[in-house]
Amino acid sequence: DKAAPAAPATPAPSSTATTHVALPGGDTLDVAEGSATLDLARYFESGSAADVPRTFVFDALQFGFGSTRLTAESRATMTDLAAILKAYPEAVVRVDGYTDNRGDAEWNRGLSERRAVAVKSMLEQEGVAAARVGARGMGEQKPIASNDTAPGRRKNRRIELVVTER
C-alpha cells in the first residue's frame, strides 16, 4: 500500500508550551506545541478525507532499551493519542514501528513489530476499537536520520501512526 511521505520527526519541544485542543464530544487536551499529537488533532479537525493515507511521526513514544515497555514520559502521549482516536471513531490507523540499525536486522524487525503491537494494545486498553488499529514492524527500514550518531539513531527508533481512513 502507498503511504504518504512521513513528515519529518518533530523535535521535542524545548519549552513546556502547550495548546488547548477541543475534541468532538466535549473532551479537551493540552498538548505540546510542535508535537505529532497536536498535528494529528489538527489533521482530524480539518475534516478533509482527501489526504489519506497520512503519516505522523511520534518521536515522543520511546521504549526502554530492547523492550516493548514505554518510558514513563511516553504514557501521557499514549493517553492523548487514544483520546483523539476515540473522538474520531471513523478513523482507521496503522502503527508502524521502526528501529535503528544497531544489532541483527531480523531481531530489529521483530522488536519493531512487538513495539507496534504494544502500542496497538495500549490504544485498545484505552478504549479504541481493535478493528480500527493495525500494527506492523518495519525494523531498520526507512531511516529518517543518520545511524552514525546517537541523536540520529534515536530519531530512527520511532513509532509512526498512519491514518488510512478518516
mmCIF file of C-alpha atoms in Angstrom:
data_model
loop_
_atom_site.group_PDB
_atom_site.id
_atom_site.type_symbol
_atom_site.label_atom_id
_atom_site.label_comp_id
_atom_site.label_asym_id
_atom_site.label_seq_id
_atom_site.Cartn_x
_atom_site.Cartn_y
_atom_site.Cartn_z
ATOM 1 C CA ASP A 1 0.000 0.000 0.000
ATOM 2 C CA LYS A 2 1.123 3.548 -0.677
ATOM 3 C CA ALA A 3 1.737 5.797 2.263
ATOM 4 C CA ALA A 4 2.268 9.493 2.031
ATOM 5 C CA PRO A 5 5.810 10.505 2.835
ATOM 6 C CA ALA A 6 6.321 10.788 6.564
ATOM 7 C CA ALA A 7 6.503 14.260 7.943
ATOM 8 C CA PRO A 8 9.936 14.985 9.389
ATOM 9 C CA ALA A 9 10.312 13.969 13.002
ATOM 10 C CA THR A 10 9.140 16.784 15.195
ATOM 11 C CA PRO A 11 11.814 17.709 17.704
ATOM 12 C CA ALA A 12 10.822 17.566 21.335
ATOM 13 C CA PRO A 13 9.543 20.969 22.367
ATOM 14 C CA SER A 14 12.221 22.998 24.126
ATOM 15 C CA SER A 15 9.688 24.512 26.481
ATOM 16 C CA THR A 16 6.538 23.388 28.161
ATOM 17 C CA ALA A 17 4.318 25.448 25.850
ATOM 18 C CA THR A 18 1.027 23.714 25.228
ATOM 19 C CA THR A 19 -2.039 24.283 23.114
ATOM 20 C CA HIS A 20 -5.562 23.611 24.257
ATOM 21 C CA VAL A 21 -7.389 21.246 21.880
ATOM 22 C CA ALA A 22 -11.163 20.766 21.958
ATOM 23 C CA LEU A 23 -12.283 17.369 20.683
ATOM 24 C CA PRO A 24 -15.700 16.354 19.365
ATOM 25 C CA GLY A 25 -17.839 15.144 22.240
ATOM 26 C CA GLY A 26 -16.554 17.774 24.654
ATOM 27 C CA ASP A 27 -13.194 16.351 25.742
ATOM 28 C CA THR A 28 -10.225 18.697 25.816
ATOM 29 C CA LEU A 29 -6.480 18.129 25.824
ATOM 30 C CA ASP A 30 -3.472 20.303 26.492
ATOM 31 C CA VAL A 31 -0.800 19.067 24.094
ATOM 32 C CA ALA A 32 2.745 20.201 23.471
ATOM 33 C CA GLU A 33 3.327 22.798 20.789
ATOM 34 C CA GLY A 34 5.055 21.273 17.764
ATOM 35 C CA SER A 35 4.122 17.708 18.731
ATOM 36 C CA ALA A 36 2.791 14.964 16.486
ATOM 37 C CA THR A 37 -0.170 14.755 18.854
ATOM 38 C CA LEU A 38 -1.129 18.353 18.055
ATOM 39 C CA ASP A 39 -0.571 17.772 14.330
ATOM 40 C CA LEU A 40 -2.849 14.706 14.451
ATOM 41 C CA ALA A 41 -5.621 16.563 16.301
ATOM 42 C CA ARG A 42 -5.486 19.429 13.797
ATOM 43 C CA TYR A 43 -5.479 16.979 10.891
ATOM 44 C CA PHE A 44 -8.682 15.310 12.091
ATOM 45 C CA GLU A 45 -10.255 18.665 12.895
ATOM 46 C CA SER A 46 -9.705 19.800 9.302
ATOM 47 C CA GLY A 47 -12.239 17.199 8.156
ATOM 48 C CA SER A 48 -10.856 16.543 4.660
ATOM 49 C CA ALA A 49 -10.669 12.898 3.609
ATOM 50 C CA ALA A 50 -8.657 13.770 0.510
ATOM 51 C CA ASP A 51 -5.264 13.403 2.153
ATOM 52 C CA VAL A 52 -5.154 9.764 3.224
ATOM 53 C CA PRO A 53 -3.003 7.944 3.912
ATOM 54 C CA ARG A 54 -1.233 10.437 6.175
ATOM 55 C CA THR A 55 1.747 9.605 8.396
ATOM 56 C CA PHE A 56 2.570 11.148 11.769
ATOM 57 C CA VAL A 57 5.942 10.514 13.422
ATOM 58 C CA PHE A 58 5.529 10.042 17.176
ATOM 59 C CA ASP A 59 9.084 10.520 18.390
ATOM 60 C CA ALA A 60 7.645 11.171 21.873
ATOM 61 C CA LEU A 61 6.789 7.462 22.134
ATOM 62 C CA GLN A 62 10.005 5.907 23.395
ATOM 63 C CA PHE A 63 10.718 2.449 24.796
ATOM 64 C CA GLY A 64 13.249 1.060 27.206
ATOM 65 C CA PHE A 65 16.314 -0.455 25.526
ATOM 66 C CA GLY A 66 15.369 -3.678 23.711
ATOM 67 C CA SER A 67 11.933 -3.506 25.340
ATOM 68 C CA THR A 68 8.260 -3.078 24.479
ATOM 69 C CA ARG A 69 7.711 -1.070 27.679
ATOM 70 C CA LEU A 70 7.064 2.622 27.062
ATOM 71 C CA THR A 71 9.044 5.099 29.102
ATOM 72 C CA ALA A 72 7.102 6.944 31.800
ATOM 73 C CA GLU A 73 7.328 10.144 29.752
ATOM 74 C CA SER A 74 5.559 8.423 26.859
ATOM 75 C CA ARG A 75 2.419 7.478 28.760
ATOM 76 C CA ALA A 76 0.810 10.933 28.527
ATOM 77 C CA THR A 77 1.304 10.868 24.755
ATOM 78 C CA MET A 78 -0.450 7.477 24.594
ATOM 79 C CA THR A 79 -3.377 8.769 26.653
ATOM 80 C CA ASP A 80 -3.742 11.825 24.408
ATOM 81 C CA LEU A 81 -3.415 9.727 21.249
ATOM 82 C CA ALA A 82 -6.181 7.397 22.435
ATOM 83 C CA ALA A 83 -8.433 10.351 23.318
ATOM 84 C CA ILE A 84 -8.010 11.786 19.821
ATOM 85 C CA LEU A 85 -8.751 8.458 18.132
ATOM 86 C CA LYS A 86 -11.838 7.908 20.303
ATOM 87 C CA ALA A 87 -13.092 11.397 19.376
ATOM 88 C CA TYR A 88 -12.929 10.449 15.675
ATOM 89 C CA PRO A 89 -14.495 6.960 15.637
ATOM 90 C CA GLU A 90 -14.499 6.634 11.845
ATOM 91 C CA ALA A 91 -10.699 6.879 11.665
ATOM 92 C CA VAL A 92 -8.677 3.754 10.920
ATOM 93 C CA VAL A 93 -4.946 3.778 11.627
ATOM 94 C CA ARG A 94 -1.863 1.608 11.429
ATOM 95 C CA VAL A 95 1.008 1.711 13.904
ATOM 96 C CA ASP A 96 4.399 1.235 12.221
ATOM 97 C CA GLY A 97 7.380 0.512 14.473
ATOM 98 C CA TYR A 98 10.980 1.253 13.478
ATOM 99 C CA THR A 99 14.414 0.663 14.982
ATOM 100 C CA ASP A 100 17.893 1.943 14.316
ATOM 101 C CA ASN A 101 20.409 -0.308 12.536
ATOM 102 C CA ARG A 102 22.324 -1.495 15.593
ATOM 103 C CA GLY A 103 22.149 -5.233 16.121
ATOM 104 C CA ASP A 104 20.759 -8.027 13.986
ATOM 105 C CA ALA A 105 18.353 -6.853 11.262
ATOM 106 C CA GLU A 106 15.883 -9.710 11.823
ATOM 107 C CA TRP A 107 15.869 -9.168 15.592
ATOM 108 C CA ASN A 108 15.259 -5.440 14.985
ATOM 109 C CA ARG A 109 12.327 -6.230 12.716
ATOM 110 C CA GLY A 110 10.825 -8.465 15.387
ATOM 111 C CA LEU A 111 11.389 -5.835 18.079
ATOM 112 C CA SER A 112 9.752 -3.147 15.942
ATOM 113 C CA GLU A 113 6.772 -5.484 15.384
ATOM 114 C CA ARG A 114 6.435 -6.161 19.124
ATOM 115 C CA ARG A 115 6.580 -2.435 19.857
ATOM 116 C CA ALA A 116 3.925 -1.624 17.244
ATOM 117 C CA VAL A 117 1.693 -4.358 18.682
ATOM 118 C CA ALA A 118 2.309 -2.981 22.198
ATOM 119 C CA VAL A 119 1.128 0.483 21.106
ATOM 120 C CA LYS A 120 -1.910 -1.079 19.409
ATOM 121 C CA SER A 121 -2.707 -2.995 22.614
ATOM 122 C CA MET A 122 -2.376 0.149 24.729
ATOM 123 C CA LEU A 123 -4.764 2.002 22.420
ATOM 124 C CA GLU A 124 -7.235 -0.867 22.783
ATOM 125 C CA GLN A 125 -6.856 -0.748 26.584
ATOM 126 C CA GLU A 126 -7.687 2.981 26.394
ATOM 127 C CA GLY A 127 -10.924 2.169 24.539
ATOM 128 C CA VAL A 128 -10.006 2.372 20.843
ATOM 129 C CA ALA A 129 -11.707 -0.480 18.940
ATOM 130 C CA ALA A 130 -9.229 -3.179 17.893
ATOM 131 C CA ALA A 131 -10.634 -3.292 14.349
ATOM 132 C CA ARG A 132 -9.564 0.338 13.856
ATOM 133 C CA VAL A 133 -5.863 -0.200 14.579
ATOM 134 C CA GLY A 134 -3.347 -2.271 12.643
ATOM 135 C CA ALA A 135 0.309 -2.811 13.518
ATOM 136 C CA ARG A 136 3.451 -3.783 11.661
ATOM 137 C CA GLY A 137 7.170 -3.825 12.315
ATOM 138 C CA MET A 138 9.471 -2.209 9.814
ATOM 139 C CA GLY A 139 12.785 -2.783 11.593
ATOM 140 C CA GLU A 140 15.598 -0.595 10.388
ATOM 141 C CA GLN A 141 13.946 0.215 7.032
ATOM 142 C CA LYS A 142 13.381 3.827 6.026
ATOM 143 C CA PRO A 143 15.724 5.640 8.401
ATOM 144 C CA ILE A 144 14.852 9.327 8.771
ATOM 145 C CA ALA A 145 18.269 10.284 10.156
ATOM 146 C CA SER A 146 21.841 9.017 10.118
ATOM 147 C CA ASN A 147 22.508 5.873 12.121
ATOM 148 C CA ASP A 148 26.091 7.105 12.581
ATOM 149 C CA THR A 149 25.185 9.316 15.557
ATOM 150 C CA ALA A 150 23.285 8.753 18.796
ATOM 151 C CA PRO A 151 20.739 11.519 18.023
ATOM 152 C CA GLY A 152 20.176 10.038 14.557
ATOM 153 C CA ARG A 153 19.660 6.537 15.940
ATOM 154 C CA ARG A 154 17.184 7.959 18.475
ATOM 155 C CA LYS A 155 15.147 9.514 15.634
ATOM 156 C CA ASN A 156 15.150 6.221 13.745
ATOM 157 C CA ARG A 157 13.754 4.366 16.784
ATOM 158 C CA ARG A 158 10.241 5.651 16.296
ATOM 159 C CA ILE A 159 6.574 4.903 16.069
ATOM 160 C CA GLU A 160 4.644 6.217 13.098
ATOM 161 C CA LEU A 161 0.871 6.427 13.027
ATOM 162 C CA VAL A 162 -0.556 6.126 9.523
ATOM 163 C CA VAL A 163 -4.135 7.290 9.099
ATOM 164 C CA THR A 164 -5.614 5.036 6.396
ATOM 165 C CA GLU A 165 -9.259 6.119 6.684
ATOM 166 C CA ARG A 166 -10.897 9.222 8.143
#
